[in-house]
Amino acid sequence: MAVHRMDNVGIVVDDLDAAVAFFTELGMELEGRAQIEGRWADRTVGLDGIRSEIAMMRTPDGHGKLELAKYHAPTAVGADSGDPPPNTLGLHRVMFAVDDIDDTIARLRTHGAELLGDVAQYESIFRLCYLRGPAGIIVALAEQIG
């Protein structure tokens, strides 16, 4: 049996409203919010007493989704190293294609985003950068130029 599709990428955040605002500014659309709790949630995730709120964000083309989650119980735990660098093992970034990388960076900076390096150009094809967003999430941007 083959995989049908990738449904979403889940990201745990400490401030759900700030994360929704950040990804809305990036151009994603809020699909909906929900409270998650109960035995089914406990059994699925493998934690007891889950009480969380999620926000499902969708890319404008409708194909990509992020599930942002704020855990009220049990309390979310932080990464060992604070803001892990891009070469940390495990899931570490989400990349988005954008029309105007400079405008996108400027808009996301108003939501606390920080450029990790510089905007670099790969041949005459892409301009690329990494930003740190809410909850330390690394967001990569790519603007096609060629």
PDB file of C-alpha atoms in Angstrom:
ATOM      1  CA  MET A   1       0.000   0.000   0.000  1.00  0.00           C
ATOM      2  CA  ALA A   2       1.317   3.443  -0.915  1.00  0.00           C
ATOM      3  CA  VAL A   3       1.022   6.677   1.000  1.00  0.00           C
ATOM      4  CA  HIS A   4      -1.890   8.741  -0.317  1.00  0.00           C
ATOM      5  CA  ARG A   5      -0.504  12.158   0.639  1.00  0.00           C
ATOM      6  CA  MET A   6       1.333  14.026   3.362  1.00  0.00           C
ATOM      7  CA  ASP A   7      -1.471  15.552   5.421  1.00  0.00           C
ATOM      8  CA  ASN A   8       0.365  18.132   7.557  1.00  0.00           C
ATOM      9  CA  VAL A   9       3.444  19.006   9.574  1.00  0.00           C
ATOM     10  CA  GLY A  10       2.836  19.487  13.300  1.00  0.00           C
ATOM     11  CA  ILE A  11       4.648  22.169  15.269  1.00  0.00           C
ATOM     12  CA  VAL A  12       4.287  22.715  19.026  1.00  0.00           C
ATOM     13  CA  VAL A  13       4.330  26.402  19.986  1.00  0.00           C
ATOM     14  CA  ASP A  14       4.140  28.309  23.249  1.00  0.00           C
ATOM     15  CA  ASP A  15       1.974  31.178  21.891  1.00  0.00           C
ATOM     16  CA  LEU A  16      -0.635  29.922  19.431  1.00  0.00           C
ATOM     17  CA  ASP A  17      -1.988  33.371  18.544  1.00  0.00           C
ATOM     18  CA  ALA A  18       1.500  34.686  17.748  1.00  0.00           C
ATOM     19  CA  ALA A  19       2.269  31.630  15.599  1.00  0.00           C
ATOM     20  CA  VAL A  20      -1.026  31.999  13.702  1.00  0.00           C
ATOM     21  CA  ALA A  21      -0.255  35.703  13.118  1.00  0.00           C
ATOM     22  CA  PHE A  22       3.269  34.847  11.888  1.00  0.00           C
ATOM     23  CA  PHE A  23       2.138  32.222   9.394  1.00  0.00           C
ATOM     24  CA  THR A  24      -0.825  34.379   8.303  1.00  0.00           C
ATOM     25  CA  GLU A  25       1.642  37.185   7.553  1.00  0.00           C
ATOM     26  CA  LEU A  26       3.665  34.683   5.526  1.00  0.00           C
ATOM     27  CA  GLY A  27       0.541  34.127   3.409  1.00  0.00           C
ATOM     28  CA  MET A  28      -0.961  30.972   4.890  1.00  0.00           C
ATOM     29  CA  GLU A  29      -4.668  30.813   5.652  1.00  0.00           C
ATOM     30  CA  LEU A  30      -6.230  29.748   8.941  1.00  0.00           C
ATOM     31  CA  GLU A  31      -8.358  26.716   8.119  1.00  0.00           C
ATOM     32  CA  GLY A  32      -9.687  26.308  11.650  1.00  0.00           C
ATOM     33  CA  ARG A  33      -8.984  25.955  15.354  1.00  0.00           C
ATOM     34  CA  ALA A  34     -10.009  23.173  17.714  1.00  0.00           C
ATOM     35  CA  GLN A  35      -9.636  21.972  21.291  1.00  0.00           C
ATOM     36  CA  ILE A  36      -8.068  18.521  21.560  1.00  0.00           C
ATOM     37  CA  GLU A  37      -8.601  16.375  24.658  1.00  0.00           C
ATOM     38  CA  GLY A  38      -9.995  13.059  25.780  1.00  0.00           C
ATOM     39  CA  ARG A  39      -8.997   9.426  25.933  1.00  0.00           C
ATOM     40  CA  TRP A  40      -8.634   9.114  22.138  1.00  0.00           C
ATOM     41  CA  ALA A  41      -6.091  11.967  22.135  1.00  0.00           C
ATOM     42  CA  ASP A  42      -4.197  10.473  25.099  1.00  0.00           C
ATOM     43  CA  ARG A  43      -4.025   7.082  23.348  1.00  0.00           C
ATOM     44  CA  THR A  44      -2.999   8.558  19.996  1.00  0.00           C
ATOM     45  CA  VAL A  45      -0.161  10.709  21.325  1.00  0.00           C
ATOM     46  CA  GLY A  46       0.907   8.468  24.210  1.00  0.00           C
ATOM     47  CA  LEU A  47       0.508  11.094  26.942  1.00  0.00           C
ATOM     48  CA  ASP A  48      -2.066  11.145  29.746  1.00  0.00           C
ATOM     49  CA  GLY A  49      -4.395  14.074  30.314  1.00  0.00           C
ATOM     50  CA  ILE A  50      -3.845  15.900  27.026  1.00  0.00           C
ATOM     51  CA  ARG A  51      -5.538  19.244  26.752  1.00  0.00           C
ATOM     52  CA  SER A  52      -4.383  21.279  23.786  1.00  0.00           C
ATOM     53  CA  GLU A  53      -5.546  23.756  21.196  1.00  0.00           C
ATOM     54  CA  ILE A  54      -4.595  23.450  17.554  1.00  0.00           C
ATOM     55  CA  ALA A  55      -4.747  25.795  14.583  1.00  0.00           C
ATOM     56  CA  MET A  56      -4.612  24.326  11.086  1.00  0.00           C
ATOM     57  CA  MET A  57      -2.866  26.613   8.596  1.00  0.00           C
ATOM     58  CA  ARG A  58      -3.134  26.030   4.826  1.00  0.00           C
ATOM     59  CA  THR A  59      -0.972  27.277   1.956  1.00  0.00           C
ATOM     60  CA  PRO A  60      -2.840  29.338  -0.669  1.00  0.00           C
ATOM     61  CA  ASP A  61      -2.706  26.449  -3.173  1.00  0.00           C
ATOM     62  CA  GLY A  62      -4.472  24.214  -0.622  1.00  0.00           C
ATOM     63  CA  HIS A  63      -1.852  21.445  -0.716  1.00  0.00           C
ATOM     64  CA  GLY A  64       0.432  22.234   2.246  1.00  0.00           C
ATOM     65  CA  LYS A  65      -0.709  22.409   5.861  1.00  0.00           C
ATOM     66  CA  LEU A  66       0.830  23.160   9.242  1.00  0.00           C
ATOM     67  CA  GLU A  67      -0.844  22.020  12.445  1.00  0.00           C
ATOM     68  CA  LEU A  68       0.201  24.452  15.174  1.00  0.00           C
ATOM     69  CA  ALA A  69      -0.403  23.066  18.673  1.00  0.00           C
ATOM     70  CA  LYS A  70      -0.372  24.727  22.095  1.00  0.00           C
ATOM     71  CA  TYR A  71      -0.274  22.188  24.951  1.00  0.00           C
ATOM     72  CA  HIS A  72      -2.067  23.303  28.117  1.00  0.00           C
ATOM     73  CA  ALA A  73      -1.602  19.863  29.731  1.00  0.00           C
ATOM     74  CA  PRO A  74       0.770  18.252  30.027  1.00  0.00           C
ATOM     75  CA  THR A  75       2.947  21.321  29.719  1.00  0.00           C
ATOM     76  CA  ALA A  76       5.137  21.390  26.616  1.00  0.00           C
ATOM     77  CA  VAL A  77       8.827  20.759  27.166  1.00  0.00           C
ATOM     78  CA  GLY A  78      11.582  22.825  25.589  1.00  0.00           C
ATOM     79  CA  ALA A  79      14.440  21.677  23.416  1.00  0.00           C
ATOM     80  CA  ASP A  80      17.664  21.012  25.322  1.00  0.00           C
ATOM     81  CA  SER A  81      19.701  23.642  23.528  1.00  0.00           C
ATOM     82  CA  GLY A  82      17.268  26.585  23.425  1.00  0.00           C
ATOM     83  CA  ASP A  83      17.354  27.623  19.773  1.00  0.00           C
ATOM     84  CA  PRO A  84      18.865  24.615  18.006  1.00  0.00           C
ATOM     85  CA  PRO A  85      21.003  25.389  14.944  1.00  0.00           C
ATOM     86  CA  PRO A  86      19.982  24.295  11.424  1.00  0.00           C
ATOM     87  CA  ASN A  87      22.208  21.194  11.589  1.00  0.00           C
ATOM     88  CA  THR A  88      20.389  19.699  14.627  1.00  0.00           C
ATOM     89  CA  LEU A  89      19.213  16.119  14.109  1.00  0.00           C
ATOM     90  CA  GLY A  90      15.499  15.704  13.469  1.00  0.00           C
ATOM     91  CA  LEU A  91      12.832  17.921  11.948  1.00  0.00           C
ATOM     92  CA  HIS A  92      14.195  21.424  11.985  1.00  0.00           C
ATOM     93  CA  ARG A  93      12.722  23.646   9.298  1.00  0.00           C
ATOM     94  CA  VAL A  94       9.818  24.307   6.979  1.00  0.00           C
ATOM     95  CA  MET A  95      10.486  25.861   3.541  1.00  0.00           C
ATOM     96  CA  PHE A  96       8.130  28.084   1.592  1.00  0.00           C
ATOM     97  CA  ALA A  97       8.313  29.419  -1.963  1.00  0.00           C
ATOM     98  CA  VAL A  98       7.593  33.171  -2.002  1.00  0.00           C
ATOM     99  CA  ASP A  99       7.211  35.833  -4.707  1.00  0.00           C
ATOM    100  CA  ASP A 100       9.334  38.528  -3.041  1.00  0.00           C
ATOM    101  CA  ILE A 101      11.817  37.371  -0.417  1.00  0.00           C
ATOM    102  CA  ASP A 102      12.776  40.894   0.737  1.00  0.00           C
ATOM    103  CA  ASP A 103       9.155  41.931   1.317  1.00  0.00           C
ATOM    104  CA  THR A 104       8.411  38.634   3.084  1.00  0.00           C
ATOM    105  CA  ILE A 105      11.391  39.068   5.436  1.00  0.00           C
ATOM    106  CA  ALA A 106      10.337  42.647   6.241  1.00  0.00           C
ATOM    107  CA  ARG A 107       6.767  41.569   7.041  1.00  0.00           C
ATOM    108  CA  LEU A 108       7.868  38.595   9.171  1.00  0.00           C
ATOM    109  CA  ARG A 109      10.328  40.746  11.133  1.00  0.00           C
ATOM    110  CA  THR A 110       7.323  42.647  12.507  1.00  0.00           C
ATOM    111  CA  HIS A 111       6.342  39.287  14.072  1.00  0.00           C
ATOM    112  CA  GLY A 112       9.761  38.715  15.639  1.00  0.00           C
ATOM    113  CA  ALA A 113      11.471  36.760  12.827  1.00  0.00           C
ATOM    114  CA  GLU A 114      15.265  36.961  12.767  1.00  0.00           C
ATOM    115  CA  LEU A 115      17.441  36.210   9.747  1.00  0.00           C
ATOM    116  CA  LEU A 116      19.902  33.411  10.629  1.00  0.00           C
ATOM    117  CA  GLY A 117      22.432  34.284   7.923  1.00  0.00           C
ATOM    118  CA  ASP A 118      22.003  36.327   4.776  1.00  0.00           C
ATOM    119  CA  VAL A 119      19.817  36.176   1.721  1.00  0.00           C
ATOM    120  CA  ALA A 120      21.971  34.168  -0.656  1.00  0.00           C
ATOM    121  CA  GLN A 121      21.672  33.510  -4.352  1.00  0.00           C
ATOM    122  CA  TYR A 122      21.981  30.016  -5.812  1.00  0.00           C
ATOM    123  CA  GLU A 123      23.271  30.447  -9.353  1.00  0.00           C
ATOM    124  CA  SER A 124      20.705  32.457 -11.327  1.00  0.00           C
ATOM    125  CA  ILE A 125      17.825  30.291 -10.094  1.00  0.00           C
ATOM    126  CA  PHE A 126      16.905  31.094  -6.458  1.00  0.00           C
ATOM    127  CA  ARG A 127      17.370  33.593  -3.655  1.00  0.00           C
ATOM    128  CA  LEU A 128      17.247  31.734  -0.323  1.00  0.00           C
ATOM    129  CA  CYS A 129      17.361  32.405   3.416  1.00  0.00           C
ATOM    130  CA  TYR A 130      16.642  30.918   6.819  1.00  0.00           C
ATOM    131  CA  LEU A 131      14.660  32.813   9.476  1.00  0.00           C
ATOM    132  CA  ARG A 132      13.921  31.918  13.083  1.00  0.00           C
ATOM    133  CA  GLY A 133      10.232  32.349  13.818  1.00  0.00           C
ATOM    134  CA  PRO A 134       7.913  31.693  16.777  1.00  0.00           C
ATOM    135  CA  ALA A 135       8.960  28.997  19.269  1.00  0.00           C
ATOM    136  CA  GLY A 136      12.372  28.837  17.578  1.00  0.00           C
ATOM    137  CA  ILE A 137      10.950  27.385  14.340  1.00  0.00           C
ATOM    138  CA  ILE A 138      13.353  27.716  11.427  1.00  0.00           C
ATOM    139  CA  VAL A 139      11.518  28.895   8.323  1.00  0.00           C
ATOM    140  CA  ALA A 140      13.330  28.775   4.974  1.00  0.00           C
ATOM    141  CA  LEU A 141      12.247  31.026   2.118  1.00  0.00           C
ATOM    142  CA  ALA A 142      12.981  30.573  -1.581  1.00  0.00           C
ATOM    143  CA  GLU A 143      12.321  33.112  -4.316  1.00  0.00           C
ATOM    144  CA  GLN A 144      12.701  31.785  -7.866  1.00  0.00           C
ATOM    145  CA  ILE A 145      14.558  34.302 -10.013  1.00  0.00           C
ATOM    146  CA  GLY A 146      15.564  32.344 -13.086  1.00  0.00           C
TER     147      GLY A 146
END
